[in-house]
XYZ file of C-alpha atoms in Angstrom:
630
model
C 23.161 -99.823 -2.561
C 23.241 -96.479 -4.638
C 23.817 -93.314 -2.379
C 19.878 -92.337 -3.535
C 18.830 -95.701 -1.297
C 20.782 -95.294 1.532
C 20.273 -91.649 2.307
C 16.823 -90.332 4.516
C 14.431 -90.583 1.889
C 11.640 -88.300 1.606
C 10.409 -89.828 -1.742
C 9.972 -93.042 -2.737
C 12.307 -92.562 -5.958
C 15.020 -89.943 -7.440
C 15.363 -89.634 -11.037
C 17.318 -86.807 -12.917
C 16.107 -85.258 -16.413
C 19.156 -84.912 -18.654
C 19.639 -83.601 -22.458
C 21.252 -81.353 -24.569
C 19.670 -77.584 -24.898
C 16.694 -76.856 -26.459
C 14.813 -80.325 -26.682
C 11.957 -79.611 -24.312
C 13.445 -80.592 -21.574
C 12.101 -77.887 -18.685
C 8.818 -78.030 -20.628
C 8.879 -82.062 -20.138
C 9.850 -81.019 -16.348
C 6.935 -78.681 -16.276
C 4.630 -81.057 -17.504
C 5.328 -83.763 -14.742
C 5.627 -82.066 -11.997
C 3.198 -78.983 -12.330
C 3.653 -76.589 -9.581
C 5.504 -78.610 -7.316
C 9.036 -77.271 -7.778
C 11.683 -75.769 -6.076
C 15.250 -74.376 -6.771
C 18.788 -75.086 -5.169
C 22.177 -74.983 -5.887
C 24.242 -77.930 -6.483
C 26.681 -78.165 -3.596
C 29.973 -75.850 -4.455
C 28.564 -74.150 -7.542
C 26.443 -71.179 -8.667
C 24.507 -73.017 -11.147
C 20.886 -73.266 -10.119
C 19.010 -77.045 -9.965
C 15.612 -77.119 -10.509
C 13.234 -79.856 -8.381
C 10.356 -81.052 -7.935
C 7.729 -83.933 -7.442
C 5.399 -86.435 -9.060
C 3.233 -89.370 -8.533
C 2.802 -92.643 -10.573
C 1.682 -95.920 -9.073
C 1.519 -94.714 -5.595
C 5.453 -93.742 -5.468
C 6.247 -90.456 -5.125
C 8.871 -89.570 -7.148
C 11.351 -86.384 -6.736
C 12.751 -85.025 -10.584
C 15.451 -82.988 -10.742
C 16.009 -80.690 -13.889
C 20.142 -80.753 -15.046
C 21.620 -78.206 -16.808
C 21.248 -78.356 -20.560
C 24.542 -79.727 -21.805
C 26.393 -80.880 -25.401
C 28.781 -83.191 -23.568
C 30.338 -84.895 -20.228
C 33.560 -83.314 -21.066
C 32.657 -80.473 -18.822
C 33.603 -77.344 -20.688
C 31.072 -75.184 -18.767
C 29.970 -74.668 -15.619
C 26.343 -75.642 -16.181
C 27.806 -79.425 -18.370
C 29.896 -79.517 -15.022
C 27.370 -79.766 -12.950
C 25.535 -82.395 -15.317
C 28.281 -84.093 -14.940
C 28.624 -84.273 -11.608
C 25.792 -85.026 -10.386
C 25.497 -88.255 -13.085
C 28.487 -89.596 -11.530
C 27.503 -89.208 -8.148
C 25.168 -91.672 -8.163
C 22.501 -90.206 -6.288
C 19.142 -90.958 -7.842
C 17.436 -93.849 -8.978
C 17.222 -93.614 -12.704
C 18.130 -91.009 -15.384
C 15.299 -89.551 -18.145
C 17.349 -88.830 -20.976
C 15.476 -86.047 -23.613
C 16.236 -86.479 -26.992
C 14.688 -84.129 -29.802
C 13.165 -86.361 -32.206
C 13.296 -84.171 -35.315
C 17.982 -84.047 -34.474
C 18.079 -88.035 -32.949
C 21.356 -88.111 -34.397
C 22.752 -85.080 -33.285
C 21.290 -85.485 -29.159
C 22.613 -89.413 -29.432
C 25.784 -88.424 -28.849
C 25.057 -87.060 -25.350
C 23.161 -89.727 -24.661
C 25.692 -92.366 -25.282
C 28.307 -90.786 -22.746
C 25.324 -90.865 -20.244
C 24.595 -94.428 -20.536
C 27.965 -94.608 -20.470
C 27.874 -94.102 -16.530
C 24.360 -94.230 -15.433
C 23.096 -98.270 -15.253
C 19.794 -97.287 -15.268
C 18.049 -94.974 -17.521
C 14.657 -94.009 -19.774
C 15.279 -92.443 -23.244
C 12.758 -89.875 -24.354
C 11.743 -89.364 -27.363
C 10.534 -85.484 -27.514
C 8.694 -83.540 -29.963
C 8.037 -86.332 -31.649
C 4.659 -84.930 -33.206
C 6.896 -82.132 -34.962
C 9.218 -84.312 -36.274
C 6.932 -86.890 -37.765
C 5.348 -83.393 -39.558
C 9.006 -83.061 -40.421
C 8.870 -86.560 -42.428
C 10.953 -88.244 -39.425
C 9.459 -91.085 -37.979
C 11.127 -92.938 -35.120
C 11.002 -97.049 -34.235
C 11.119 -96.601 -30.492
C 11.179 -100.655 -30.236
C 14.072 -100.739 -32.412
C 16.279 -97.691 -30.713
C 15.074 -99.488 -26.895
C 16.920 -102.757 -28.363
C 19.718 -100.508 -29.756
C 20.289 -98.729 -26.719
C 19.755 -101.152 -24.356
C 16.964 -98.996 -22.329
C 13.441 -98.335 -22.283
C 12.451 -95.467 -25.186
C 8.892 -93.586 -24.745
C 7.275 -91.097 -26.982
C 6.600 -88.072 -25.467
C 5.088 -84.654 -26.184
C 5.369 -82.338 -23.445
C 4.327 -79.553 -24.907
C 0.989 -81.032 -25.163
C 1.240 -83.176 -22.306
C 1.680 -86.561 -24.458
C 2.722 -90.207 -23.679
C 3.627 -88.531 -19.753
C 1.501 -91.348 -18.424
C 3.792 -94.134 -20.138
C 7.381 -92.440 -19.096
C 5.622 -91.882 -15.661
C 5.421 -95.718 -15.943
C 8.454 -96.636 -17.490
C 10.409 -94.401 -14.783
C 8.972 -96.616 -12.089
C 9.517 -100.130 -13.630
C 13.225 -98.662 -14.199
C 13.559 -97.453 -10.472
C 11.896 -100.629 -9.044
C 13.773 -103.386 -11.108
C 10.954 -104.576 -13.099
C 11.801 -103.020 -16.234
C 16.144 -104.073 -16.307
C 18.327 -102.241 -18.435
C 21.521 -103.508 -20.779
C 23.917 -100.356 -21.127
C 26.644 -102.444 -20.885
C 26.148 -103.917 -24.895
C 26.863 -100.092 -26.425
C 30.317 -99.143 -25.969
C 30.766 -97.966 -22.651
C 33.127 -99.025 -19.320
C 34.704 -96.309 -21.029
C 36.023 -92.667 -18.413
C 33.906 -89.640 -19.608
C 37.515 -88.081 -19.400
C 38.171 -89.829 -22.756
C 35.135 -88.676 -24.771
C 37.251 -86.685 -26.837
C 39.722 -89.169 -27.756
C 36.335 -91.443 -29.202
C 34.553 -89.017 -30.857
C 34.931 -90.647 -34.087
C 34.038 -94.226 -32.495
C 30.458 -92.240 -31.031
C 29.508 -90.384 -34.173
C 29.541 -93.988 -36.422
C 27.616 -95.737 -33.325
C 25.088 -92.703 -34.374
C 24.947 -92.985 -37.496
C 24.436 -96.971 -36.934
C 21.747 -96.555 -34.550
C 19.532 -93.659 -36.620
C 19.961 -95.902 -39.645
C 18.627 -99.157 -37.900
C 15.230 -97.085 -36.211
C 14.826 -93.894 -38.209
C 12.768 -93.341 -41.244
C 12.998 -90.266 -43.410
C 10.041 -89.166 -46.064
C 11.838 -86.348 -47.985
C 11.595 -82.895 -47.213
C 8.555 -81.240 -46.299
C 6.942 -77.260 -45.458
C 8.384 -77.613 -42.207
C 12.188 -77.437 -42.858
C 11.693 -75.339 -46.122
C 9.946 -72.714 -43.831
C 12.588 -72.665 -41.327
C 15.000 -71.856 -44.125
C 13.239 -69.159 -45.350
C 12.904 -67.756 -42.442
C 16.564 -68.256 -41.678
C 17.447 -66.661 -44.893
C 15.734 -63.455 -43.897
C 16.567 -62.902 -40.243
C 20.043 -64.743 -40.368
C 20.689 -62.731 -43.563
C 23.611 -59.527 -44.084
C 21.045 -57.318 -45.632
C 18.086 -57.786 -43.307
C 19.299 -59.361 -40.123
C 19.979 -56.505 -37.878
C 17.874 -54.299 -39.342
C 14.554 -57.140 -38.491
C 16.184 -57.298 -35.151
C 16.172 -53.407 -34.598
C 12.215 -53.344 -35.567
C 11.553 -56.368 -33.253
C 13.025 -54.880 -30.341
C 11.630 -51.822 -31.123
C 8.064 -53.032 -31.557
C 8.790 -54.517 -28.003
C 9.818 -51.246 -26.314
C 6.892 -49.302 -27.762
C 4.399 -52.094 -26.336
C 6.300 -51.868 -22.694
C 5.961 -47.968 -22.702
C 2.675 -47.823 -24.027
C 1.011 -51.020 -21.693
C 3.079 -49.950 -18.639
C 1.595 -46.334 -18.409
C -1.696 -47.193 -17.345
C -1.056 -50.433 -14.802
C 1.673 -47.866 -13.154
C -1.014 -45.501 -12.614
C -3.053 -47.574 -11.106
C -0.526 -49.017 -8.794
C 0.897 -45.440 -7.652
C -3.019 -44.435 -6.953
C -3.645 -47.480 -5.324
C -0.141 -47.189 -2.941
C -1.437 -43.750 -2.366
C -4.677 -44.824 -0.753
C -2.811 -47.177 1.539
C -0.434 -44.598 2.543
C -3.150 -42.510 3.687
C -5.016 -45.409 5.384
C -1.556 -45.945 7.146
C -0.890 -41.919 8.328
C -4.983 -42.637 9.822
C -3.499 -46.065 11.402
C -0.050 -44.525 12.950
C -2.106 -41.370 14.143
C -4.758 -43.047 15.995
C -1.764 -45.664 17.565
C 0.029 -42.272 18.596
C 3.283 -43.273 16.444
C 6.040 -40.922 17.076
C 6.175 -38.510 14.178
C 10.132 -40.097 13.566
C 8.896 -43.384 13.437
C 5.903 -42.591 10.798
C 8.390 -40.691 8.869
C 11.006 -43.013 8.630
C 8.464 -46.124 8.416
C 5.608 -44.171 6.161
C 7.633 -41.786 4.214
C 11.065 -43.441 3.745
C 10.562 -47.066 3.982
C 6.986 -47.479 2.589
C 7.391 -45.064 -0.152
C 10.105 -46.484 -1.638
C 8.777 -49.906 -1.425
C 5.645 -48.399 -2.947
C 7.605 -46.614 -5.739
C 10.072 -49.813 -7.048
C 6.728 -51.976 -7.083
C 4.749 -49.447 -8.886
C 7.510 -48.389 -11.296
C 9.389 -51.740 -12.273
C 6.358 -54.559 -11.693
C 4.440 -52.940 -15.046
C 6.990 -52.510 -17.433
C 8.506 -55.857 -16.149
C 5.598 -57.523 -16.287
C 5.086 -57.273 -19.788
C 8.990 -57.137 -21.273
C 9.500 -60.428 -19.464
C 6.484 -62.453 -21.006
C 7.080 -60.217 -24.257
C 10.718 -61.539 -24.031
C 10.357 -65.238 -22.947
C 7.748 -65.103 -26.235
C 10.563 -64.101 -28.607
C 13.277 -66.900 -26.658
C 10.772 -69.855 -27.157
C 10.464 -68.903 -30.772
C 14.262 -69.971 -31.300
C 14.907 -66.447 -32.741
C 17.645 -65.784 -29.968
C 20.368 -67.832 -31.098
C 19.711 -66.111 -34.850
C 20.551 -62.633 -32.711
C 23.632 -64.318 -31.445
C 24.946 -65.434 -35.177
C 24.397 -61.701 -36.116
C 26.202 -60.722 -33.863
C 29.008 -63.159 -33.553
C 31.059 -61.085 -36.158
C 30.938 -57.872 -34.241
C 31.709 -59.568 -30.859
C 34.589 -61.867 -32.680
C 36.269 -58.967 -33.771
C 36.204 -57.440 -30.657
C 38.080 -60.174 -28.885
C 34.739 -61.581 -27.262
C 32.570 -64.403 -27.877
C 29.397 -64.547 -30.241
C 26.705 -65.526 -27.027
C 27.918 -62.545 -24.988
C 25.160 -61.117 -27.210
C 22.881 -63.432 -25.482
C 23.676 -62.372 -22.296
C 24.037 -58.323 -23.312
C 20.184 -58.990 -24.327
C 19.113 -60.783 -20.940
C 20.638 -57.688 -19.228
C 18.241 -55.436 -20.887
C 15.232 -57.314 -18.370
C 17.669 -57.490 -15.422
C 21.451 -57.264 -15.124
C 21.697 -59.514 -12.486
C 19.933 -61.792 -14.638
C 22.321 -61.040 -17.290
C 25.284 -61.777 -15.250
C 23.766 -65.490 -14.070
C 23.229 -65.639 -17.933
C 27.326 -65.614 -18.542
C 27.561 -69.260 -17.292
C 26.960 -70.530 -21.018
C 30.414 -68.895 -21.895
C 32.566 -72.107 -21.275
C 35.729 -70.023 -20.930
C 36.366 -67.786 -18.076
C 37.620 -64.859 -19.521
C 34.606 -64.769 -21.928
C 32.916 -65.264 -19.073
C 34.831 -62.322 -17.192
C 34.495 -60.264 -20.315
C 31.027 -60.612 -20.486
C 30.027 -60.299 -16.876
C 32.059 -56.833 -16.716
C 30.138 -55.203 -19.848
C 26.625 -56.373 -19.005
C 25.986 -53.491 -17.057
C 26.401 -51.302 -20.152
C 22.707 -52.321 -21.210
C 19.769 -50.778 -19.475
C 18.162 -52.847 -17.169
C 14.625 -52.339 -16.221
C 14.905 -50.687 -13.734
C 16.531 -47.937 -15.453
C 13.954 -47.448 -18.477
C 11.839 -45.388 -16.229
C 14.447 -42.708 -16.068
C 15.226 -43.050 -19.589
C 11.374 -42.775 -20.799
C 10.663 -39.586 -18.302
C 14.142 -37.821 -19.995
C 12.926 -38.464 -23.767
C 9.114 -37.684 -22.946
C 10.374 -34.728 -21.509
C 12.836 -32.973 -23.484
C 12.507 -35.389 -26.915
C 9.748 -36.521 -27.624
C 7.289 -33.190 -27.431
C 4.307 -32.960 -30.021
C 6.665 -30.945 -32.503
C 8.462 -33.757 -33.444
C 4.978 -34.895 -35.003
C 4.915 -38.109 -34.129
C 3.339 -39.723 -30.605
C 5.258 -39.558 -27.730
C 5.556 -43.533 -27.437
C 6.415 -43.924 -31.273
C 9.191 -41.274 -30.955
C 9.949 -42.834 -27.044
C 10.527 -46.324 -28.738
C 12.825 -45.111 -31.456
C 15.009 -43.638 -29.428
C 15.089 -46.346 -26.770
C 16.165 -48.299 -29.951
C 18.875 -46.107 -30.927
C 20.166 -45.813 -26.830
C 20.185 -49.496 -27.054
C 22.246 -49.548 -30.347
C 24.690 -46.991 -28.310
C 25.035 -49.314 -25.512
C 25.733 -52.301 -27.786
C 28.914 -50.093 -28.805
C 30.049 -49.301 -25.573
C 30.169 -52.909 -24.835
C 31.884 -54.087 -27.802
C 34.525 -51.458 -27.384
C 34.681 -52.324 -23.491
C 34.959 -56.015 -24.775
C 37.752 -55.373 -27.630
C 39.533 -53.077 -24.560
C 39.344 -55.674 -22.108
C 40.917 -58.449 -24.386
C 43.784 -56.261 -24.878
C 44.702 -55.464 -21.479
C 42.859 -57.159 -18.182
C 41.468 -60.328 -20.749
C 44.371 -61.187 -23.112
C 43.836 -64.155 -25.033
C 42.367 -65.837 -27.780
C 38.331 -66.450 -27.878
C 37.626 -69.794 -28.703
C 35.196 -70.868 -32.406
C 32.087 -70.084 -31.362
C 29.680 -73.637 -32.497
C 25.794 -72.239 -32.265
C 23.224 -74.711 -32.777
C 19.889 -72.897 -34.299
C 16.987 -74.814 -33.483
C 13.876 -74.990 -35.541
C 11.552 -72.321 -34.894
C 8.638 -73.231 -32.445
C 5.266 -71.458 -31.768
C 5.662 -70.381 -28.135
C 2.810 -71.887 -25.775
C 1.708 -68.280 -24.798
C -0.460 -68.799 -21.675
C 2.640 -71.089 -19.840
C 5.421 -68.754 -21.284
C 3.844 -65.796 -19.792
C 2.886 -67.705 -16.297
C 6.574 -69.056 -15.590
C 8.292 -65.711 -16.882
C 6.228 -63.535 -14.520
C 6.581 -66.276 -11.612
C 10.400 -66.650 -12.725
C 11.568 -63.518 -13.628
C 9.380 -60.627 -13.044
C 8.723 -61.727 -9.238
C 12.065 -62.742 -8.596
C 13.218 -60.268 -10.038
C 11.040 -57.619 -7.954
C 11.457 -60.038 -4.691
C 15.173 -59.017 -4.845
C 14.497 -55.040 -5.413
C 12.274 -54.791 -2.994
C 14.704 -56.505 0.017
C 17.238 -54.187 -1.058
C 14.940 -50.839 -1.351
C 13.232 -50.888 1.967
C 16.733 -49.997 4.205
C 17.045 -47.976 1.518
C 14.284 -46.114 1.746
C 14.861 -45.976 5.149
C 18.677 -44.447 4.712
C 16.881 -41.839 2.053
C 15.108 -40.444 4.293
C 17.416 -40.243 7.257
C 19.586 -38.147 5.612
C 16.790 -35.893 4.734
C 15.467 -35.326 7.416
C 18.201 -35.544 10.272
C 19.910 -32.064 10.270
C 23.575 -30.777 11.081
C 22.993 -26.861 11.585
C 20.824 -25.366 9.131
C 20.620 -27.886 6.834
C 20.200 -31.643 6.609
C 23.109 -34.119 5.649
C 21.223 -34.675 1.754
C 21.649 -31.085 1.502
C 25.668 -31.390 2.070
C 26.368 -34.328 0.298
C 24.471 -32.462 -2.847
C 26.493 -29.224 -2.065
C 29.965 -31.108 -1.861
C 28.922 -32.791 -5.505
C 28.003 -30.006 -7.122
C 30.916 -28.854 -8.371
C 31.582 -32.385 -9.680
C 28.136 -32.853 -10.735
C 28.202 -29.140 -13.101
C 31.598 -29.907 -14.783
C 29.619 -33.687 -16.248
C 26.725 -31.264 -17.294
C 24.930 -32.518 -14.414
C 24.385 -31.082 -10.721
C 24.576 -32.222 -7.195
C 21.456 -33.545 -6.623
C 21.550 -35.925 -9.238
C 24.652 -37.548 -8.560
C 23.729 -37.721 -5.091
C 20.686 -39.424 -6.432
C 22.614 -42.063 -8.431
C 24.656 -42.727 -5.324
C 21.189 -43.215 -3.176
C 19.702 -45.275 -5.447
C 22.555 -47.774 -5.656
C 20.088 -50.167 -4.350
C 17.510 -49.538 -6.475
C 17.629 -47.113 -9.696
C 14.089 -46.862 -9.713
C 14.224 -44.651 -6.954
C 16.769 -42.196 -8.878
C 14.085 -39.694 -9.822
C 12.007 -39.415 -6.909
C 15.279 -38.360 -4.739
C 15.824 -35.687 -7.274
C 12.271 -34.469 -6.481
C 12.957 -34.799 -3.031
C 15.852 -32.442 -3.104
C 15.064 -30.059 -5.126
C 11.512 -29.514 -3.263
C 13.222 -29.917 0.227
C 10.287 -31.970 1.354
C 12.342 -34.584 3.396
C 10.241 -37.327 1.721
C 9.988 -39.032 -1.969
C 7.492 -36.729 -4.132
C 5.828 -38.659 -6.379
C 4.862 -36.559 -10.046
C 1.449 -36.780 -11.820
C 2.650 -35.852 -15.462
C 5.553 -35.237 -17.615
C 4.286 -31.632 -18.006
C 4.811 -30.932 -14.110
C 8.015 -32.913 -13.891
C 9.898 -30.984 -16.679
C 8.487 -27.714 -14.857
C 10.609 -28.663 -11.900
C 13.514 -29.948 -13.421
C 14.080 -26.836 -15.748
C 13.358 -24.729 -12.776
C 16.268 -26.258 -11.343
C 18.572 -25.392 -14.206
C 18.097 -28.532 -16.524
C 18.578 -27.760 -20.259
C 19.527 -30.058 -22.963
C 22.416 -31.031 -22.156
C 21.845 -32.159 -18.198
C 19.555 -34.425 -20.101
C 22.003 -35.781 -22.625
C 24.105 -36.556 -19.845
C 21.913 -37.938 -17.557
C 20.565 -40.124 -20.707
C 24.545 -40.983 -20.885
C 24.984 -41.525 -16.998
C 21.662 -43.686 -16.517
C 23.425 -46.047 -19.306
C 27.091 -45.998 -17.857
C 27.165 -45.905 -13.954
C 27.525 -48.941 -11.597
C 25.887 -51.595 -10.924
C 22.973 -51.673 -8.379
C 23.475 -53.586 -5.252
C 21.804 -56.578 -6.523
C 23.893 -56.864 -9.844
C 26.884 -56.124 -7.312
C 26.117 -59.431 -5.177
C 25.622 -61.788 -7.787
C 28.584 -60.480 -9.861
C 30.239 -61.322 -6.470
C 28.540 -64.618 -6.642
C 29.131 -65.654 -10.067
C 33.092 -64.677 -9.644
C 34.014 -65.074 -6.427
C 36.178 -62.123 -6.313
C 36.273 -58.397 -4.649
C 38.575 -57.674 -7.658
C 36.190 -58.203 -10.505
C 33.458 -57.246 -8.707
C 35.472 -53.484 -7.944
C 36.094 -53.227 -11.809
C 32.349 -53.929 -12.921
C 31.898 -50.819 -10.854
C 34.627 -48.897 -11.628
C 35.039 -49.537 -15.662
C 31.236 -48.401 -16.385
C 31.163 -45.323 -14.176
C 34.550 -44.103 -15.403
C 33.551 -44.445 -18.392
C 30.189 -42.207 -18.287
C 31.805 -39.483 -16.236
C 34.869 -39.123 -19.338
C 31.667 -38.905 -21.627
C 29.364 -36.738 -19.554
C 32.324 -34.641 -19.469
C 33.224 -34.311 -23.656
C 29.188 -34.134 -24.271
C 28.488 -31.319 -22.023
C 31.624 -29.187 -23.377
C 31.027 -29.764 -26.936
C 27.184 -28.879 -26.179
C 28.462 -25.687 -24.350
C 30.523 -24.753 -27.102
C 27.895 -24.873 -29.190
C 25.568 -22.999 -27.352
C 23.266 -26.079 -26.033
């Protein structure tokens, strides 16, 4: 009796989805089980399992998603797992996804899985592209091969579900019996390596026995053009530049107006709640610490990060279904080589730009750890979101005026380009420093599969990334900005003497604060909005209008007013362009950096290295500015 039948069982089956990256394989999981889903950790690791459920013949049936993986030889964390869990025995039956346009290529996987799993269903995936491709597939033939039950499928569409659904059940029943025994396999997945050769020719026998290719056709000669202008020297980067600038113009121009709203709307409540407090007879400490610390802030990450989130996300997701991510990785593989790091910490450096602590779960594709440590200790050196908003108000303010004669969002999203570009320096010298010093060592060849490019299913990529990302995303800033809206205003408004505690902490930095070509206030600012850096620029308002509560500001026009009042000039916004980029992580990058390393040690130096860093360059900015009269 496998461990799946003699557990409590709360379905009627357990089946596992299992493939190598990039052949549909969340999409298929998607497809079957809709809505009904769930994530968990698998017991002892970091790396997140998908779940969830499905009928078919009155059984219900629980699926759970494994981590994409290449092989059983476990050189990540994620093909671990995979592992793992396949020789655990605890399921029923085991959906292997196979990309039917690369059957060669994904049969290699699936032999080491049949290898150990006595029960299994091959699917056949994408299998509408591929036969536009010219490939056409003898499922019959590659079941007899195989030993297992092969169905067509085409998730995307929602294709041939109904006879997997079916072949699932006959597998997980015992009507439908299954013969992995006749490929090659009592063999330890240990020993993969050592049979490489033996697996590739038992490939190569089975796709010429049930394969059948008709030449070339538009399909692959259009992915080669393509490739040949966005994989090439001469227009790679510079396509890429225009891509993500095109993006960065759409998230400043479409979040404007939805932030409005929000902040408007937040208002109204906030007035409706002074009413509510007032007729209860609230204690004036409790509405202020409730109304004007904790709700405000709340009210301010929500309004400030849900917009622009809401559409870089989707915007982003878009661009990653294409299959134009790993061609940003092979650009970039030669920069990040010669910088002692590995060519998909540029995947990772570009899922920090959404969300750093996104970024940082992102660094379990490296497969060795101090890739993985190098990359998890520069991600912080690209923007997140929720640091764009202070970024935007300093260029709209001080850069991007109707001189320049161009609109403020044209001018807003060159820039943003060109502070990305920046960034993307800092963290390949951070990288090449680190594998020097902390990170010696070589980097291993970096193998990058580029698969074809796919038109993204729009109205599902943009669901899942705003349910996946954006939400989760904002779920986490939010639990971490309501004590600290609470702790912003305490030390506002609770007073030692004349003034209140704010008021000393910004005193006792402003010596600091003036020699970076910044002041008190803001660095006090940056340390109060550790939690959340959306909250950054209303503290600054807050102190420098004494109000004892976050100030929200209706225009630009008003805000530069107040700063420049306050002494701002060029330079305190070159530098605070300069310390937005390079300061530490906010709590929730912290805790998962924590997470993902399980160390105080590593987790102290992805604080330390970044801030250090932007103080030593606040500090040479604002003297050669002063020296030259800025």
């Amino acid at each position: 009796m496998s461990r799946a039948q003699s557990r409590s069982r709360e379905a009627d089956y357990y089946i596992a989805l299992s493939g190598n990256p990039n052949v549909g394989k969340s999409t298929l999981f998607n497809a079957l089980t809709g809505l009904r889903q769930h994530t968990g950790n698998w017991t002892g690791k970091t790396v997140g399992l998908a779940s969830g459920n499905f009928d078919s013949k009155g059984k219900q049936i629980e699926v759970t998603d494994l981590p994409g993986a290449y092989s059983l030889t476990a050189f990540s964390g994620e093909e671990a797992v995979t592992r793992d869990y396949l020789q655990s025995s605890n399921y029923d039956c085991v959906v292997i996804v196979l990309d039917s346009g690369i059957l060669e290529r994904n049969l290699s996987f699936a032999l080491q899985v049949l290898a150990i799993a006595p029960k299994a269903v091959v699917c056949l995936n994408l299998y509408d592209e591929s036969q536009r491709r010219g490939i056409f597939i003898d499922e019959k033939a590659l079941s007899n091969e195989l030993g297992v039950p092969v169905v067509k499928t085409c998730a995307t569409k929602k294709r041939g579900l109904k006879e997997l659904k079916n072949a699932v059940c006959g597998v997980c029943s015992g009507k439908i019996k299954c013969n992995t025994a006749k490929n090659l396999y009592s063999l330890n997945p240990e020993s993969y390596e050592q049979i490489s050769s033996s697996i590739s020719k038992r490939c190569r026998e089975i796709c010429s026995a049930c394969q059948h290719i008709e030449g070339e056709n538009n399909f692959d000669r259009r992915n080669r053009r393509l490739d040949r202008l966005l994989t090439s020297k001469a227009f790679g980067i510079p396509v890429m530049l225009c891509l993500f600038g095109l993006l960065f113009w759409i998230t400043a121009i479409g979040a404007n107006y939805p932030s409005e709203f929000l902040s408007f709307a937040f208002g109204e409540i906030k007035q409706v709640l002074y009413r509510t407090f007032d007729y209860l007879n609230i204690s004036p400490f409790l509405t202020g610490l409730l109304i004007d610390g904790v709700y405000t802030t709340l009210s301010w990450v929500v309004a400030v990060m849900l917009p622009p989130m809401a559409i870089f996300f989707p915007l982003f997701s878009l661009i990653e279904d294409s299959g134009y991510l790993p061609r940003i990785a092979f650009n970039l593989d030669k920069f990040f080589s010669k910088c002692g790091a590995h060519g998909k910490q540029s995947l990772t450096m570009a899922m920090g730009i959404g969300c750093n602590a996104c970024g940082v779960t992102g660094c379990r594709i490296l497969e060795n750890k101090r890739d993985r440590l190098t990359a998890i200790l520069t991600n912080n050196i690209m923007p997140c979101n929720g640091r764009f908003p202070i970024l935007i108000a300093m260029i709209m303010m001080f850069f991007a005026g109707s001189s320049f004669g161009f609109s403020g969002s044209a001018i807003t999203a060159v820039l943003l380009v060109l502070i990305i570009c920046a960034c993307v320096l800092f963290t390949l010298f951070v990288s090449k420093l680190l594998s020097v010093t902390l990170l010696k060592g070589e980097t291993p060849g970096f193998a990058l599969e580029l698969p074809p490019y796919r038109r993204p299913q729009v109205l599902k990529t943009i669901i899942s990334s705003i349910r996946d990302r954006t939400l989760f995303v904002l779920g986490r800033a939010v639990i971490v900005a309501a004590p600290a809206g609470a702790v912003i205003w305490l030390s506002a408004n609770i007073n030692i003497g004349d003034f209140s505690i704010l008021k000393y902490c910004t005193d006792f930095l402003d010596p600091i604060g003036r020699f970076m070509g910044l002041d008190g206030v803001i660095l006090m600012a940056f340390i109060l909005g550790f939690p959340a850096n959306e909250t950054v620029i209303p503290i600054i308002i807050m102190s420098y209008m004494a109000s004892g509560t976050l100030v929200e500001y209706t225009s630009y026009e008003q805000l530069l007013i107040l700063f420049t009042s306050n002494g701002w000039t060029i330079t305190t916004a070159v530098c605070m362009i300069i310390f937005t980029v390079l300061h530490f992580p906010c709590s929730t990058t912290c805790l998962t950096i924590k997470k993902e390393t399980g160390s105080h040690k590593w987790t102290f130096l992805s604080v330390v290295i970044p801030t250090v860093l932007g103080i030593i360059l606040c500090i040479l900015t604002s003297s050669v500015m002063r020296l030259f009269g800025a």
